[in-house]
């Protein structure tokens, strides 16, 4: 997984503010079986994402892109995946089907993913009754990294 995260820097990003749907091509997801998650350090995963983000910023700089560019990471618990994407939206304007909160704590997102022992499912013993009336679900934590080259 670490190698795949670092390989993000070698991918060509699609940054098209006039057609942001095309930027969905930048979305990548990572899954790992529980035994692989146990052998992976959160700090290694965080470092890999930070290295990839810095390299992507260099790619944006060399492409001559003018304007906003953001790289972001989140844990999709329903799919049991760690996901990331890049686009021309500001962190406060990302598109998610649920409420989200931008956080600086990438490690917490990675730990949540690595500690998921039943990726993409709910273990029988972990089922909890749904309160009535249904409370608002917690906002999805999203780590965002500004790809906009400094000095613009």
mmCIF file of C-alpha atoms in Angstrom:
data_model
loop_
_atom_site.group_PDB
_atom_site.id
_atom_site.type_symbol
_atom_site.label_atom_id
_atom_site.label_comp_id
_atom_site.label_asym_id
_atom_site.label_seq_id
_atom_site.Cartn_x
_atom_site.Cartn_y
_atom_site.Cartn_z
ATOM 1 C CA UNK A 1 0.000 0.000 0.000
ATOM 2 C CA UNK A 2 2.817 2.438 0.822
ATOM 3 C CA UNK A 3 4.320 1.961 -2.628
ATOM 4 C CA UNK A 4 0.928 2.597 -4.226
ATOM 5 C CA UNK A 5 0.431 5.794 -2.225
ATOM 6 C CA UNK A 6 3.854 7.092 -3.242
ATOM 7 C CA UNK A 7 3.072 6.195 -6.872
ATOM 8 C CA UNK A 8 0.345 8.858 -6.846
ATOM 9 C CA UNK A 9 3.115 11.349 -7.609
ATOM 10 C CA UNK A 10 3.711 9.611 -10.938
ATOM 11 C CA UNK A 11 0.082 9.907 -12.043
ATOM 12 C CA UNK A 12 -0.964 12.766 -14.268
ATOM 13 C CA UNK A 13 -3.583 14.870 -12.506
ATOM 14 C CA UNK A 14 -6.626 16.241 -14.274
ATOM 15 C CA UNK A 15 -7.168 19.834 -13.126
ATOM 16 C CA UNK A 16 -10.047 21.343 -15.073
ATOM 17 C CA UNK A 17 -12.003 24.015 -13.186
ATOM 18 C CA UNK A 18 -14.365 24.305 -16.156
ATOM 19 C CA UNK A 19 -15.214 20.560 -15.962
ATOM 20 C CA UNK A 20 -14.819 19.423 -12.373
ATOM 21 C CA UNK A 21 -16.548 16.106 -13.094
ATOM 22 C CA UNK A 22 -13.478 15.166 -15.157
ATOM 23 C CA UNK A 23 -11.377 15.571 -12.001
ATOM 24 C CA UNK A 24 -12.984 12.407 -10.611
ATOM 25 C CA UNK A 25 -10.229 10.628 -12.538
ATOM 26 C CA UNK A 26 -7.915 11.776 -9.728
ATOM 27 C CA UNK A 27 -9.720 9.649 -7.110
ATOM 28 C CA UNK A 28 -7.823 6.612 -5.862
ATOM 29 C CA UNK A 29 -8.733 4.089 -3.189
ATOM 30 C CA UNK A 30 -6.666 1.731 -1.108
ATOM 31 C CA UNK A 31 -7.838 -1.367 0.658
ATOM 32 C CA UNK A 32 -5.933 -3.918 2.666
ATOM 33 C CA UNK A 33 -6.961 -7.130 4.423
ATOM 34 C CA UNK A 34 -6.866 -7.068 8.237
ATOM 35 C CA UNK A 35 -3.571 -8.985 8.481
ATOM 36 C CA UNK A 36 -1.873 -6.436 6.203
ATOM 37 C CA UNK A 37 -3.298 -3.542 8.220
ATOM 38 C CA UNK A 38 -1.821 -4.993 11.408
ATOM 39 C CA UNK A 39 1.672 -4.837 9.925
ATOM 40 C CA UNK A 40 1.400 -1.255 8.707
ATOM 41 C CA UNK A 41 2.393 1.706 10.850
ATOM 42 C CA UNK A 42 0.131 4.794 10.788
ATOM 43 C CA UNK A 43 3.249 6.986 10.696
ATOM 44 C CA UNK A 44 4.474 5.209 7.539
ATOM 45 C CA UNK A 45 1.138 5.779 5.802
ATOM 46 C CA UNK A 46 1.005 9.443 6.869
ATOM 47 C CA UNK A 47 4.578 9.969 5.621
ATOM 48 C CA UNK A 48 3.722 8.339 2.278
ATOM 49 C CA UNK A 49 0.696 10.618 1.799
ATOM 50 C CA UNK A 50 2.697 13.701 2.777
ATOM 51 C CA UNK A 51 5.472 12.765 0.311
ATOM 52 C CA UNK A 52 2.920 12.185 -2.442
ATOM 53 C CA UNK A 53 1.198 15.512 -1.681
ATOM 54 C CA UNK A 54 4.490 17.423 -1.854
ATOM 55 C CA UNK A 55 5.327 15.743 -5.169
ATOM 56 C CA UNK A 56 1.856 16.558 -6.507
ATOM 57 C CA UNK A 57 2.394 20.211 -5.567
ATOM 58 C CA UNK A 58 5.570 20.142 -7.685
ATOM 59 C CA UNK A 59 3.560 18.626 -10.536
ATOM 60 C CA UNK A 60 1.005 21.434 -10.270
ATOM 61 C CA UNK A 61 3.816 24.003 -10.276
ATOM 62 C CA UNK A 62 5.454 22.551 -13.383
ATOM 63 C CA UNK A 63 2.116 22.220 -15.196
ATOM 64 C CA UNK A 64 1.596 25.979 -15.054
ATOM 65 C CA UNK A 65 -1.855 25.563 -13.479
ATOM 66 C CA UNK A 66 -3.217 28.854 -12.203
ATOM 67 C CA UNK A 67 -5.732 28.779 -9.414
ATOM 68 C CA UNK A 68 -6.756 26.550 -6.545
ATOM 69 C CA UNK A 69 -5.731 22.913 -6.317
ATOM 70 C CA UNK A 70 -6.322 20.615 -3.337
ATOM 71 C CA UNK A 71 -5.271 17.049 -2.504
ATOM 72 C CA UNK A 72 -7.424 15.344 0.125
ATOM 73 C CA UNK A 73 -7.687 12.034 1.987
ATOM 74 C CA UNK A 74 -10.559 10.357 3.838
ATOM 75 C CA UNK A 75 -11.589 6.950 5.198
ATOM 76 C CA UNK A 76 -14.646 5.492 3.480
ATOM 77 C CA UNK A 77 -15.795 3.171 6.272
ATOM 78 C CA UNK A 78 -18.703 1.768 4.248
ATOM 79 C CA UNK A 79 -16.311 0.567 1.549
ATOM 80 C CA UNK A 80 -13.502 -0.218 4.000
ATOM 81 C CA UNK A 81 -11.113 1.928 1.974
ATOM 82 C CA UNK A 82 -8.723 4.797 2.412
ATOM 83 C CA UNK A 83 -9.415 7.228 -0.425
ATOM 84 C CA UNK A 84 -7.749 10.297 -1.858
ATOM 85 C CA UNK A 85 -8.354 12.730 -4.662
ATOM 86 C CA UNK A 86 -7.251 16.053 -6.091
ATOM 87 C CA UNK A 87 -9.170 18.832 -7.723
ATOM 88 C CA UNK A 88 -9.610 22.532 -8.266
ATOM 89 C CA UNK A 89 -11.924 23.104 -5.311
ATOM 90 C CA UNK A 90 -10.970 24.726 -2.029
ATOM 91 C CA UNK A 91 -10.996 22.471 1.058
ATOM 92 C CA UNK A 92 -14.190 24.183 2.224
ATOM 93 C CA UNK A 93 -15.918 23.409 -1.114
ATOM 94 C CA UNK A 94 -15.218 19.699 -1.669
ATOM 95 C CA UNK A 95 -18.005 17.488 -2.973
ATOM 96 C CA UNK A 96 -19.110 14.703 -0.608
ATOM 97 C CA UNK A 97 -22.552 13.090 -0.281
ATOM 98 C CA UNK A 98 -22.330 13.561 3.514
ATOM 99 C CA UNK A 99 -21.291 16.366 5.841
ATOM 100 C CA UNK A 100 -17.518 16.598 6.203
ATOM 101 C CA UNK A 101 -15.029 18.426 8.375
ATOM 102 C CA UNK A 102 -11.534 19.368 7.197
ATOM 103 C CA UNK A 103 -8.934 18.275 9.717
ATOM 104 C CA UNK A 104 -5.189 18.617 10.042
ATOM 105 C CA UNK A 105 -5.031 15.185 11.705
ATOM 106 C CA UNK A 106 -4.250 12.808 8.847
ATOM 107 C CA UNK A 107 -2.961 10.282 11.383
ATOM 108 C CA UNK A 108 -6.430 9.887 12.962
ATOM 109 C CA UNK A 109 -7.937 9.105 9.545
ATOM 110 C CA UNK A 110 -5.218 6.539 8.835
ATOM 111 C CA UNK A 111 -5.563 4.937 12.285
ATOM 112 C CA UNK A 112 -9.334 4.597 11.781
ATOM 113 C CA UNK A 113 -8.661 2.786 8.480
ATOM 114 C CA UNK A 114 -5.918 0.548 9.861
ATOM 115 C CA UNK A 115 -7.957 -0.430 12.934
ATOM 116 C CA UNK A 116 -10.980 -1.454 10.848
ATOM 117 C CA UNK A 117 -10.972 -5.243 11.366
ATOM 118 C CA UNK A 118 -14.020 -5.818 9.166
ATOM 119 C CA UNK A 119 -13.412 -3.571 6.134
ATOM 120 C CA UNK A 120 -16.624 -2.695 4.352
ATOM 121 C CA UNK A 121 -18.889 -4.478 6.834
ATOM 122 C CA UNK A 122 -20.168 -4.266 10.385
ATOM 123 C CA UNK A 123 -19.303 -7.083 12.776
ATOM 124 C CA UNK A 124 -22.337 -8.654 14.416
ATOM 125 C CA UNK A 125 -21.161 -7.736 17.916
ATOM 126 C CA UNK A 126 -20.625 -4.121 16.876
ATOM 127 C CA UNK A 127 -24.264 -3.518 15.905
ATOM 128 C CA UNK A 128 -25.876 -0.824 18.009
ATOM 129 C CA UNK A 129 -29.502 0.256 18.191
ATOM 130 C CA UNK A 130 -30.336 3.393 16.258
ATOM 131 C CA UNK A 131 -31.663 6.086 18.601
ATOM 132 C CA UNK A 132 -35.008 7.656 17.884
ATOM 133 C CA UNK A 133 -35.224 10.304 16.676
ATOM 134 C CA UNK A 134 -32.159 9.608 14.603
ATOM 135 C CA UNK A 135 -29.321 11.941 15.546
ATOM 136 C CA UNK A 136 -27.132 13.647 13.012
ATOM 137 C CA UNK A 137 -24.236 11.422 11.952
ATOM 138 C CA UNK A 138 -20.734 12.607 12.738
ATOM 139 C CA UNK A 139 -19.089 14.601 9.970
ATOM 140 C CA UNK A 140 -16.624 12.749 7.768
ATOM 141 C CA UNK A 141 -13.031 13.713 8.608
ATOM 142 C CA UNK A 142 -11.097 14.864 5.529
ATOM 143 C CA UNK A 143 -7.416 15.853 5.466
ATOM 144 C CA UNK A 144 -6.734 18.529 2.847
ATOM 145 C CA UNK A 145 -3.387 19.661 1.451
ATOM 146 C CA UNK A 146 -3.075 22.840 -0.613
ATOM 147 C CA UNK A 147 -1.406 22.013 -3.938
ATOM 148 C CA UNK A 148 -1.395 25.626 -5.047
ATOM 149 C CA UNK A 149 2.247 26.566 -5.522
ATOM 150 C CA UNK A 150 3.474 29.103 -3.018
ATOM 151 C CA UNK A 151 3.944 32.633 -4.219
ATOM 152 C CA UNK A 152 0.810 32.848 -6.361
#
